Amino acid sequence: MPENLYLPMDKTITVIGSYGEVVSTDRIVFAISCSSSKPTADEARDSVDKRQKYITQSCINDGGKDVRENCLLTKSGDMFTFIKETRVTLSSTEKLDTLRNKFVEKLDNSIKLHDTLYGFKEKTLAETSKRAFTNACRVGTDKATHLCNNMDVKLGECIKIEEISADWIQNSDLANNYTEREYRCTVQAQYRIIQ
């Protein structure tokens, strides 16, 4: 047995296993609003609705899911302002870029492109979490096996595995911080050792 390693008194070994995985976002919420100010509420609404048909149809045609619209009518002095905001859920940055470019090229300055929200579908979250936990356990088992080999003992059964941290990490090394996130899971595992 190497001098710097010793056989624990309780005949167990505890190791830490950690695993990280970069995942691309697959749920993108994009918002665009269209507004018009006119002397009457009907004129303002009609002006927005002409452009809104194009916006809604483009969102649907370019793969948008869950297209939602919100309206707001205000009056200031003698003018009515009608604003309609459209939110659409997309599955890729390519679809987002296509829509953004289309709206900027085809519509006038009465539209406003809002901040885009990047996230994950529930299925992606569950699969990523499960995969990271499984791989963190594998890393822990590999460490335990290596340590046992160095101590001239055999690795026995796993007694306990505990997830000590699991979270999405903002990684500044990623090329695109908006569309990629790193999920990291760390486990602590305890194994019996056999002499």
Coordinates of N, CA, C and O in Angstrom, one line a residue:
M1 N 0.9 -1.2 0.0 CA 0.0 0.0 0.0 C 0.9 1.2 0.0 O 1.8 1.3 0.8
P2 N 0.6 2.3 -0.9 CA 1.4 3.5 -0.9 C 1.4 4.2 0.4 O 0.4 4.1 1.2
E3 N 2.5 4.8 0.8 CA 2.7 5.4 2.1 C 1.7 6.5 2.4 O 1.2 6.7 3.5
N4 N 1.2 7.3 1.4 CA 0.3 8.4 1.7 C -1.1 8.0 1.7 O -2.0 8.8 1.9
L5 N -1.4 6.7 1.5 CA -2.8 6.2 1.5 C -3.0 5.3 2.7 O -2.1 4.5 3.0
Y6 N -4.1 5.3 3.4 CA -4.3 4.4 4.5 C -5.7 3.8 4.3 O -6.6 4.4 3.7
L7 N -5.9 2.7 5.0 CA -7.2 2.0 5.0 C -8.1 2.6 6.1 O -7.7 2.6 7.2
P8 N -9.2 3.2 5.7 CA -10.1 3.8 6.7 C -10.6 2.8 7.7 O -10.8 1.6 7.4
M9 N -10.7 3.3 9.0 CA -11.1 2.4 10.1 C -12.5 1.7 9.8 O -12.8 0.6 10.2
D10 N -13.4 2.5 9.3 CA -14.8 2.0 9.1 C -15.0 1.2 7.8 O -16.0 0.8 7.5
K11 N -13.9 1.0 7.1 CA -13.9 0.2 5.8 C -14.9 0.7 4.8 O -15.5 0.0 4.1
T12 N -14.9 2.1 4.7 CA -15.7 2.7 3.7 C -14.8 3.8 3.0 O -13.8 4.2 3.6
I13 N -15.2 4.2 1.9 CA -14.5 5.3 1.2 C -15.6 6.3 0.7 O -16.6 5.9 0.2
T14 N -15.3 7.6 0.8 CA -16.2 8.6 0.4 C -15.5 9.5 -0.7 O -14.4 9.9 -0.5
V15 N -16.2 9.7 -1.8 CA -15.7 10.4 -2.9 C -16.7 11.5 -3.3 O -17.9 11.3 -3.1
I16 N -16.2 12.4 -4.0 CA -17.0 13.5 -4.7 C -16.9 13.3 -6.2 O -15.8 13.1 -6.7
G17 N -18.0 13.3 -6.8 CA -18.1 13.2 -8.3 C -18.8 14.4 -8.8 O -19.9 14.8 -8.3
S18 N -18.3 15.0 -9.9 CA -18.9 16.2 -10.4 C -18.9 16.1 -11.9 O -18.0 15.5 -12.6
Y19 N -20.0 16.6 -12.5 CA -20.2 16.5 -14.0 C -20.9 17.7 -14.5 O -21.9 18.1 -13.9
G20 N -20.4 18.3 -15.5 CA -21.0 19.5 -16.1 C -21.3 19.3 -17.6 O -20.5 18.5 -18.3
E21 N -22.4 19.9 -18.1 CA -22.7 19.7 -19.5 C -23.3 21.0 -20.0 O -24.1 21.6 -19.4
V22 N -22.9 21.4 -21.2 CA -23.4 22.6 -21.8 C -24.6 22.2 -22.7 O -24.6 21.3 -23.4
V23 N -25.7 23.0 -22.5 CA -26.9 22.7 -23.1 C -27.4 23.9 -23.9 O -27.4 25.0 -23.3
S24 N -27.8 23.7 -25.1 CA -28.4 24.9 -25.9 C -29.8 25.1 -25.5 O -30.6 24.1 -25.4
T25 N -30.2 26.3 -25.4 CA -31.6 26.6 -25.0 C -32.5 26.1 -26.1 O -32.2 26.2 -27.3
D26 N -33.7 25.7 -25.8 CA -34.6 25.2 -26.8 C -36.0 25.8 -26.6 O -37.0 25.3 -27.1
R27 N -36.1 26.8 -25.8 CA -37.3 27.6 -25.6 C -37.0 29.1 -25.6 O -36.4 29.6 -24.7
I28 N -37.4 29.7 -26.7 CA -37.0 31.2 -26.8 C -38.3 31.9 -26.9 O -39.2 31.6 -27.8
V29 N -38.5 32.9 -26.1 CA -39.7 33.7 -26.1 C -39.3 35.1 -26.7 O -38.5 35.8 -26.1
F30 N -39.9 35.4 -27.8 CA -39.7 36.7 -28.5 C -40.9 37.6 -28.5 O -42.0 37.1 -28.6
A31 N -40.7 38.8 -28.2 CA -41.8 39.8 -28.2 C -41.6 40.9 -29.1 O -40.5 41.4 -29.3
I32 N -42.7 41.3 -29.8 CA -42.7 42.5 -30.7 C -44.0 43.2 -30.4 O -45.0 42.6 -30.2
S33 N -43.9 44.6 -30.4 CA -45.1 45.4 -30.3 C -45.2 46.3 -31.4 O -44.2 46.7 -32.0
C34 N -46.5 46.6 -31.7 CA -46.8 47.5 -32.8 C -47.7 48.6 -32.2 O -48.6 48.3 -31.5
S35 N -47.5 49.9 -32.6 CA -48.3 50.9 -32.0 C -48.7 51.9 -33.0 O -48.0 52.1 -34.1
S36 N -49.8 52.6 -32.7 CA -50.2 53.7 -33.6 C -51.0 54.7 -32.8 O -51.8 54.4 -31.9
S37 N -50.8 56.0 -33.1 CA -51.5 57.1 -32.5 C -52.3 57.8 -33.5 O -51.8 58.2 -34.5
K38 N -53.7 57.9 -33.2 CA -54.6 58.5 -34.2 C -55.7 59.3 -33.4 O -55.8 59.1 -32.2
P39 N -56.4 60.1 -34.1 CA -57.5 60.9 -33.4 C -58.6 60.1 -32.8 O -59.2 60.6 -31.9
T40 N -58.9 58.9 -33.4 CA -59.9 58.1 -32.8 C -59.3 56.7 -32.4 O -58.3 56.3 -33.0
A41 N -59.9 56.1 -31.4 CA -59.5 54.7 -31.0 C -59.6 53.7 -32.1 O -58.7 52.9 -32.3
D42 N -60.7 53.8 -32.9 CA -60.9 52.9 -34.0 C -59.8 53.0 -35.1 O -59.3 52.0 -35.6
E43 N -59.4 54.2 -35.4 CA -58.4 54.5 -36.4 C -57.0 53.9 -35.9 O -56.3 53.3 -36.6
A44 N -56.7 54.1 -34.6 CA -55.5 53.6 -34.1 C -55.5 52.1 -34.1 O -54.5 51.5 -34.5
R45 N -56.6 51.5 -33.7 CA -56.7 50.0 -33.7 C -56.6 49.5 -35.1 O -55.9 48.5 -35.4
D46 N -57.3 50.1 -36.1 CA -57.2 49.6 -37.5 C -55.8 49.7 -38.0 O -55.4 48.8 -38.8
S47 N -55.1 50.8 -37.7 CA -53.8 50.9 -38.2 C -52.8 49.8 -37.7 O -52.0 49.3 -38.5
V48 N -53.0 49.5 -36.4 CA -52.2 48.4 -35.8 C -52.6 47.1 -36.4 O -51.7 46.2 -36.8
D49 N -53.9 46.8 -36.5 CA -54.4 45.5 -37.0 C -53.9 45.2 -38.4 O -53.6 44.0 -38.7
K50 N -53.7 46.2 -39.3 CA -53.2 46.0 -40.6 C -51.8 45.3 -40.6 O -51.5 44.4 -41.3
R51 N -50.9 45.8 -39.7 CA -49.6 45.2 -39.6 C -49.6 44.0 -38.7 O -48.8 43.1 -38.9
Q52 N -50.5 43.9 -37.8 CA -50.6 42.8 -36.8 C -50.9 41.5 -37.5 O -50.3 40.4 -37.2
K53 N -51.7 41.5 -38.6 CA -52.0 40.3 -39.3 C -50.7 39.7 -39.9 O -50.5 38.5 -39.8
Y54 N -49.8 40.6 -40.4 CA -48.6 40.1 -41.0 C -47.7 39.5 -39.9 O -47.0 38.5 -40.0
I55 N -47.6 40.2 -38.7 CA -46.8 39.8 -37.6 C -47.3 38.4 -37.1 O -46.5 37.5 -37.0
T56 N -48.5 38.3 -36.9 CA -49.1 37.0 -36.4 C -48.8 35.9 -37.3 O -48.4 34.8 -37.0
Q57 N -49.2 36.1 -38.6 CA -49.0 35.0 -39.6 C -47.5 34.7 -39.8 O -47.2 33.5 -40.0
S58 N -46.6 35.6 -39.8 CA -45.2 35.3 -39.9 C -44.7 34.5 -38.7 O -44.0 33.5 -38.9
C59 N -45.2 34.8 -37.5 CA -44.8 34.0 -36.3 C -45.3 32.5 -36.5 O -44.5 31.6 -36.2
I60 N -46.5 32.3 -37.0 CA -47.0 31.0 -37.2 C -46.2 30.3 -38.3 O -45.8 29.1 -38.1
N61 N -46.1 31.0 -39.4 CA -45.4 30.4 -40.6 C -44.0 30.0 -40.3 O -43.4 29.0 -40.9
D62 N -43.3 30.7 -39.5 CA -41.9 30.5 -39.2 C -41.6 29.6 -38.0 O -40.6 29.6 -37.4
G63 N -42.6 28.8 -37.6 CA -42.5 27.8 -36.6 C -42.7 28.2 -35.2 O -42.4 27.5 -34.2
G64 N -43.4 29.4 -35.0 CA -43.7 29.9 -33.7 C -44.8 29.0 -33.0 O -45.7 28.6 -33.7
K65 N -44.7 28.8 -31.7 CA -45.7 28.1 -31.0 C -46.2 29.1 -29.9 O -45.5 30.0 -29.5
D66 N -47.4 28.8 -29.5 CA -48.0 29.6 -28.4 C -47.9 31.1 -28.6 O -47.3 31.9 -27.9
V67 N -48.5 31.5 -29.8 CA -48.5 33.0 -30.1 C -49.6 33.6 -29.3 O -50.8 33.2 -29.3
R68 N -49.2 34.6 -28.5 CA -50.2 35.4 -27.6 C -50.1 36.9 -27.9 O -49.0 37.4 -28.2
E69 N -51.2 37.5 -27.8 CA -51.3 38.9 -28.0 C -51.9 39.6 -26.8 O -52.9 39.1 -26.2
N70 N -51.4 40.8 -26.5 CA -51.9 41.7 -25.5 C -52.1 43.1 -26.1 O -51.3 43.5 -26.8
C71 N -53.2 43.7 -25.7 CA -53.5 45.0 -26.2 C -53.6 46.1 -25.1 O -54.0 45.8 -24.0
L72 N -53.3 47.3 -25.5 CA -53.4 48.5 -24.6 C -53.9 49.7 -25.4 O -53.3 50.0 -26.4
L73 N -54.9 50.4 -24.9 CA -55.4 51.6 -25.5 C -55.3 52.7 -24.5 O -55.8 52.6 -23.4
T74 N -54.6 53.8 -24.9 CA -54.5 54.9 -24.0 C -54.9 56.2 -24.7 O -54.9 56.2 -26.0
K75 N -55.2 57.2 -24.0 CA -55.6 58.5 -24.5 C -54.7 59.6 -23.9 O -54.6 59.6 -22.7
S76 N -54.1 60.4 -24.7 CA -53.3 61.5 -24.2 C -53.7 62.8 -25.0 O -53.5 62.8 -26.2
G77 N -54.4 63.7 -24.4 CA -54.9 64.9 -25.1 C -56.0 64.5 -26.0 O -56.9 63.8 -25.7
D78 N -55.8 64.8 -27.3 CA -56.8 64.5 -28.3 C -56.4 63.2 -29.1 O -57.1 62.8 -30.1
M79 N -55.3 62.5 -28.7 CA -54.9 61.4 -29.5 C -55.1 60.1 -28.7 O -54.9 60.0 -27.5
F80 N -55.4 59.0 -29.4 CA -55.5 57.7 -28.9 C -54.3 56.9 -29.4 O -54.0 56.9 -30.5
T81 N -53.7 56.1 -28.5 CA -52.6 55.3 -28.8 C -53.0 53.8 -28.6 O -53.4 53.5 -27.4
F82 N -52.9 53.0 -29.6 CA -53.2 51.6 -29.5 C -51.9 50.8 -29.6 O -51.2 51.0 -30.6
I83 N -51.6 49.9 -28.7 CA -50.4 49.1 -28.7 C -50.9 47.6 -28.6 O -51.7 47.3 -27.8
K84 N -50.3 46.8 -29.5 CA -50.5 45.4 -29.5 C -49.2 44.7 -29.4 O -48.3 44.9 -30.3
E85 N -49.0 43.9 -28.3 CA -47.8 43.1 -28.2 C -48.0 41.7 -28.5 O -49.0 41.1 -28.1
T86 N -47.1 41.1 -29.3 CA -47.2 39.7 -29.6 C -46.0 39.0 -29.0 O -44.9 39.4 -29.2
R87 N -46.3 37.9 -28.3 CA -45.2 37.0 -27.8 C -45.3 35.7 -28.4 O -46.4 35.1 -28.5
V88 N -44.2 35.2 -28.9 CA -44.2 33.9 -29.6 C -43.1 33.0 -29.0 O -42.0 33.5 -28.7
T89 N -43.3 31.7 -28.8 CA -42.3 30.8 -28.3 C -41.7 30.1 -29.5 O -42.4 29.5 -30.4
L90 N -40.4 30.1 -29.6 CA -39.6 29.5 -30.7 C -38.7 28.4 -30.1 O -38.3 28.4 -29.0
S91 N -38.2 27.5 -31.0 CA -37.4 26.4 -30.6 C -35.9 26.6 -31.0 O -35.1 25.8 -30.6
S92 N -35.6 27.6 -31.7 CA -34.2 27.7 -32.1 C -33.8 29.2 -32.4 O -34.7 30.0 -32.7
T93 N -32.5 29.5 -32.3 CA -32.1 30.9 -32.6 C -32.2 31.2 -34.1 O -32.4 32.3 -34.5
E94 N -32.1 30.1 -34.9 CA -32.3 30.3 -36.4 C -33.7 30.9 -36.7 O -33.8 31.8 -37.5
K95 N -34.7 30.3 -36.0 CA -36.1 30.8 -36.2 C -36.2 32.2 -35.7 O -36.9 33.0 -36.3
L96 N -35.6 32.5 -34.6 CA -35.6 33.8 -34.0 C -35.0 34.8 -35.0 O -35.6 35.9 -35.3
D97 N -33.8 34.5 -35.5 CA -33.1 35.4 -36.5 C -34.0 35.7 -37.7 O -34.1 36.8 -38.2
T98 N -34.6 34.6 -38.2 CA -35.5 34.8 -39.4 C -36.6 35.7 -39.1 O -36.9 36.6 -39.9
L99 N -37.3 35.6 -38.0 CA -38.4 36.5 -37.7 C -37.9 37.9 -37.4 O -38.5 38.9 -38.0
R100 N -36.9 38.1 -36.7 CA -36.3 39.4 -36.4 C -36.0 40.1 -37.7 O -36.4 41.3 -37.9
N101 N -35.3 39.5 -38.6 CA -34.9 40.1 -39.9 C -36.1 40.4 -40.7 O -36.1 41.5 -41.4
K102 N -37.1 39.5 -40.8 CA -38.3 39.8 -41.5 C -39.0 41.0 -41.0 O -39.4 41.9 -41.8
F103 N -39.1 41.2 -39.7 CA -39.9 42.3 -39.2 C -39.1 43.6 -39.4 O -39.7 44.6 -39.7
V104 N -37.8 43.6 -39.2 CA -37.0 44.8 -39.4 C -37.0 45.2 -40.9 O -37.2 46.4 -41.2
E105 N -37.0 44.3 -41.8 CA -37.0 44.6 -43.3 C -38.4 45.1 -43.8 O -38.5 45.9 -44.6
K106 N -39.4 44.4 -43.3 CA -40.8 44.7 -43.8 C -41.6 45.7 -43.1 O -42.5 46.3 -43.7
L107 N -41.4 45.9 -41.9 CA -42.2 46.8 -41.1 C -41.5 48.1 -40.8 O -40.3 48.2 -40.8
D108 N -42.3 49.2 -40.5 CA -41.7 50.5 -40.3 C -41.3 50.7 -38.8 O -41.4 49.7 -38.0
N109 N -41.1 51.9 -38.4 CA -40.6 52.2 -37.1 C -41.7 52.2 -36.0 O -41.5 52.6 -34.9
S110 N -42.9 51.8 -36.4 CA -44.0 51.7 -35.5 C -43.9 50.4 -34.7 O -44.7 50.2 -33.8
I111 N -42.9 49.5 -35.0 CA -42.8 48.3 -34.3 C -41.6 48.4 -33.3 O -40.7 49.2 -33.6
K112 N -41.6 47.6 -32.3 CA -40.5 47.6 -31.3 C -40.2 46.2 -31.0 O -41.1 45.4 -30.7
L113 N -39.0 45.8 -31.2 CA -38.5 44.4 -30.8 C -38.0 44.5 -29.4 O -37.2 45.3 -29.0
H114 N -38.6 43.6 -28.5 CA -38.3 43.6 -27.1 C -37.2 42.6 -26.8 O -36.8 41.7 -27.7
D115 N -36.7 42.6 -25.6 CA -35.7 41.6 -25.1 C -36.2 40.2 -25.3 O -37.4 40.0 -25.1
T116 N -35.4 39.3 -25.7 CA -35.7 37.9 -25.9 C -35.3 37.1 -24.6 O -34.3 37.4 -24.0
L117 N -36.2 36.2 -24.2 CA -36.0 35.4 -23.1 C -35.6 34.0 -23.6 O -36.3 33.4 -24.4
Y118 N -34.5 33.5 -23.0 CA -34.0 32.2 -23.4 C -34.2 31.2 -22.2 O -33.9 31.5 -21.1
G119 N -34.7 30.0 -22.5 CA -34.9 29.0 -21.5 C -34.9 27.6 -22.0 O -34.5 27.3 -23.1
F120 N -35.5 26.7 -21.2 CA -35.5 25.3 -21.6 C -36.9 24.7 -21.4 O -37.7 25.1 -20.5
K121 N -37.2 23.8 -22.3 CA -38.5 23.0 -22.1 C -38.3 22.1 -20.9 O -37.2 21.7 -20.5
E122 N -39.5 21.8 -20.2 CA -39.5 20.9 -19.0 C -38.8 19.6 -19.3 O -38.0 19.1 -18.5
K123 N -39.0 19.0 -20.5 CA -38.4 17.8 -20.8 C -36.9 17.9 -20.9 O -36.1 17.0 -20.4
T124 N -36.4 19.0 -21.4 CA -34.9 19.2 -21.5 C -34.3 19.3 -20.1 O -33.3 18.8 -19.8
L125 N -35.0 20.1 -19.2 CA -34.6 20.2 -17.9 C -34.5 18.9 -17.2 O -33.4 18.6 -16.5
A126 N -35.5 18.1 -17.3 CA -35.5 16.8 -16.6 C -34.4 15.8 -17.2 O -33.7 15.2 -16.4
E127 N -34.3 15.8 -18.5 CA -33.3 14.9 -19.1 C -31.9 15.3 -18.8 O -31.0 14.5 -18.5
T128 N -31.6 16.6 -18.8 CA -30.3 17.1 -18.5 C -29.9 16.8 -17.0 O -28.8 16.4 -16.7
S129 N -30.9 17.1 -16.1 CA -30.7 16.8 -14.7 C -30.4 15.3 -14.5 O -29.4 15.0 -13.7
K130 N -31.1 14.4 -15.1 CA -30.9 13.0 -14.9 C -29.6 12.6 -15.5 O -28.8 11.8 -14.8
R131 N -29.2 13.1 -16.7 CA -28.0 12.7 -17.3 C -26.8 13.2 -16.5 O -25.8 12.5 -16.3
A132 N -26.9 14.4 -16.0 CA -25.8 15.0 -15.2 C -25.6 14.2 -13.9 O -24.5 13.9 -13.4
F133 N -26.7 13.8 -13.2 CA -26.6 13.0 -12.0 C -26.0 11.7 -12.2 O -25.1 11.3 -11.5
T134 N -26.4 11.0 -13.3 CA -25.8 9.7 -13.7 C -24.4 9.8 -13.9 O -23.6 9.0 -13.5
N135 N -23.9 10.8 -14.7 CA -22.5 11.0 -15.0 C -21.7 11.4 -13.8 O -20.5 11.0 -13.7
A136 N -22.3 12.2 -12.9 CA -21.5 12.6 -11.7 C -21.3 11.3 -10.8 O -20.2 11.2 -10.2
C137 N -22.3 10.4 -10.8 CA -22.2 9.2 -10.0 C -21.1 8.3 -10.7 O -20.2 7.7 -9.9
R138 N -21.0 8.3 -12.0 CA -20.0 7.5 -12.7 C -18.6 8.1 -12.4 O -17.7 7.3 -12.1
V139 N -18.5 9.4 -12.4 CA -17.2 10.0 -12.0 C -16.8 9.6 -10.6 O -15.6 9.3 -10.4
G140 N -17.7 9.7 -9.7 CA -17.4 9.3 -8.3 C -17.0 7.8 -8.2 O -16.0 7.5 -7.5
T141 N -17.7 7.0 -8.9 CA -17.3 5.5 -8.9 C -15.9 5.3 -9.5 O -15.1 4.5 -9.0
D142 N -15.6 6.0 -10.6 CA -14.3 5.9 -11.2 C -13.2 6.4 -10.2 O -12.1 5.8 -10.1
K143 N -13.5 7.5 -9.4 CA -12.5 7.9 -8.4 C -12.3 6.9 -7.3 O -11.2 6.6 -6.9
A144 N -13.5 6.4 -6.9 CA -13.4 5.3 -5.8 C -12.6 4.1 -6.3 O -11.8 3.6 -5.5
T145 N -12.9 3.7 -7.5 CA -12.1 2.5 -8.0 C -10.7 2.8 -8.1 O -9.8 2.0 -7.7
H146 N -10.3 4.0 -8.6 CA -8.9 4.4 -8.7 C -8.2 4.4 -7.3 O -7.1 3.8 -7.1
L147 N -8.9 5.0 -6.3 CA -8.4 5.0 -4.9 C -8.2 3.6 -4.4 O -7.2 3.3 -3.7
C148 N -9.2 2.7 -4.6 CA -9.1 1.4 -4.1 C -8.0 0.6 -4.7 O -7.2 -0.2 -4.1
N149 N -7.8 0.8 -6.0 CA -6.6 0.2 -6.7 C -5.3 0.6 -6.1 O -4.4 -0.2 -5.9
N150 N -5.2 1.9 -5.7 CA -4.0 2.4 -5.1 C -3.8 1.9 -3.7 O -2.6 1.9 -3.2
M151 N -4.8 1.5 -3.0 CA -4.7 1.0 -1.7 C -4.7 -0.5 -1.6 O -4.8 -1.1 -0.6
D152 N -4.7 -1.2 -2.8 CA -4.7 -2.6 -2.9 C -5.9 -3.3 -2.2 O -5.8 -4.3 -1.5
V153 N -7.1 -2.7 -2.4 CA -8.3 -3.2 -1.9 C -9.3 -3.2 -3.0 O -9.1 -2.6 -4.1
K154 N -10.5 -3.9 -2.8 CA -11.5 -3.9 -3.9 C -12.6 -3.0 -3.5 O -12.9 -2.8 -2.3
L155 N -13.2 -2.4 -4.5 CA -14.4 -1.5 -4.2 C -15.6 -2.4 -4.0 O -15.9 -3.3 -4.8
G156 N -16.3 -2.2 -2.9 CA -17.5 -2.9 -2.6 C -18.8 -2.1 -3.1 O -18.7 -1.3 -4.0
E157 N -19.9 -2.5 -2.5 CA -21.2 -1.9 -2.8 C -21.2 -0.4 -2.5 O -20.6 0.1 -1.5
C158 N -22.1 0.3 -3.2 CA -22.3 1.7 -2.8 C -23.3 1.7 -1.7 O -24.4 1.1 -1.8
I159 N -23.0 2.4 -0.6 CA -23.8 2.5 0.6 C -24.8 3.7 0.4 O -26.0 3.7 0.8
K160 N -24.3 4.8 -0.1 CA -25.0 6.1 -0.1 C -24.5 7.0 -1.2 O -23.3 7.2 -1.4
I161 N -25.5 7.6 -1.9 CA -25.2 8.7 -2.8 C -26.1 9.8 -2.5 O -27.3 9.7 -2.4
E162 N -25.4 11.0 -2.4 CA -26.2 12.2 -2.1 C -25.8 13.3 -3.1 O -24.6 13.6 -3.3
E163 N -26.8 13.9 -3.6 CA -26.6 15.1 -4.5 C -26.3 16.3 -3.6 O -27.2 16.7 -2.8
I164 N -25.1 16.8 -3.7 CA -24.8 18.0 -2.9 C -25.0 19.3 -3.6 O -25.1 20.3 -2.9
S165 N -25.0 19.3 -4.9 CA -25.3 20.5 -5.6 C -25.7 20.2 -7.0 O -25.2 19.2 -7.6
A166 N -26.6 21.0 -7.5 CA -27.1 20.8 -8.9 C -27.7 22.1 -9.4 O -28.6 22.6 -8.8
D167 N -27.1 22.8 -10.4 CA -27.6 24.1 -10.8 C -27.1 24.5 -12.1 O -26.1 23.9 -12.6
W168 N -27.8 25.4 -12.7 CA -27.3 26.0 -14.0 C -26.3 27.1 -13.6 O -26.4 27.9 -12.7
I169 N -25.2 27.1 -14.3 CA -24.0 27.9 -14.1 C -23.9 28.9 -15.2 O -23.9 28.5 -16.4
Q170 N -23.6 30.2 -14.9 CA -23.3 31.1 -15.9 C -21.8 31.0 -16.2 O -21.0 31.3 -15.4
N171 N -21.5 30.5 -17.4 CA -20.1 30.2 -17.7 C -19.6 31.3 -18.7 O -20.1 31.3 -19.9
S172 N -18.7 32.1 -18.3 CA -18.3 33.2 -19.2 C -17.4 32.7 -20.4 O -17.1 33.4 -21.3
D173 N -17.0 31.4 -20.3 CA -16.2 30.8 -21.4 C -17.0 30.4 -22.5 O -16.5 30.1 -23.6
L174 N -18.4 30.3 -22.4 CA -19.2 29.8 -23.5 C -19.3 30.9 -24.5 O -19.3 32.1 -24.3
A175 N -19.3 30.5 -25.8 CA -19.3 31.4 -26.9 C -20.5 32.3 -26.9 O -20.4 33.5 -27.2
N176 N -21.7 31.8 -26.6 CA -22.9 32.5 -26.7 C -23.6 32.4 -25.3 O -24.3 31.4 -25.1
N177 N -23.5 33.4 -24.5 CA -24.0 33.3 -23.1 C -25.6 33.3 -23.1 O -26.1 33.0 -22.1
Y178 N -26.2 33.7 -24.1 CA -27.7 33.8 -24.1 C -28.3 32.4 -24.5 O -29.3 32.1 -24.0
T179 N -27.6 31.7 -25.4 CA -28.3 30.5 -25.9 C -27.7 29.2 -25.4 O -28.1 28.1 -25.7
E180 N -26.6 29.3 -24.6 CA -26.0 28.1 -24.0 C -25.9 28.3 -22.5 O -25.5 29.4 -22.0
R181 N -26.2 27.2 -21.7 CA -26.0 27.3 -20.3 C -25.3 26.0 -19.9 O -25.4 24.9 -20.5
E182 N -24.5 26.0 -18.8 CA -23.9 24.8 -18.3 C -24.7 24.3 -17.1 O -25.0 25.1 -16.2
Y183 N -25.0 23.1 -17.1 CA -25.6 22.4 -15.9 C -24.6 21.6 -15.2 O -24.0 20.8 -15.9
R184 N -24.4 21.8 -13.9 CA -23.4 21.0 -13.2 C -24.0 20.4 -12.0 O -24.8 20.9 -11.3
C185 N -23.7 19.1 -11.8 CA -24.2 18.3 -10.7 C -23.0 17.7 -10.0 O -22.0 17.2 -10.6
T186 N -23.0 17.8 -8.6 CA -22.0 17.2 -7.8 C -22.6 16.3 -6.8 O -23.6 16.6 -6.1
V187 N -22.1 15.1 -6.7 CA -22.6 14.1 -5.7 C -21.5 13.7 -4.8 O -20.3 13.8 -5.1
Q188 N -21.9 13.2 -3.6 CA -21.0 12.6 -2.7 C -21.4 11.1 -2.5 O -22.6 10.9 -2.3
A189 N -20.5 10.2 -2.7 CA -20.8 8.8 -2.7 C -20.0 8.1 -1.7 O -18.8 8.3 -1.6
Q190 N -20.6 7.1 -1.0 CA -19.9 6.3 0.0 C -20.0 4.9 -0.4 O -21.0 4.4 -0.7
Y191 N -18.8 4.2 -0.4 CA -18.7 2.8 -0.8 C -18.1 2.0 0.3 O -17.2 2.4 1.0
R192 N -18.4 0.7 0.3 CA -17.7 -0.2 1.2 C -16.4 -0.6 0.5 O -16.4 -0.6 -0.8
I193 N -15.4 -0.9 1.3 CA -14.2 -1.4 0.7 C -13.9 -2.8 1.2 O -14.3 -3.1 2.4
I194 N -13.4 -3.7 0.4 CA -13.1 -5.1 0.7 C -11.6 -5.3 0.7 O -11.0 -5.0 -0.3
Q195 N -11.1 -5.9 1.8 CA -9.7 -6.1 1.9 C -9.3 -7.4 1.1 O -10.0 -8.3 1.1

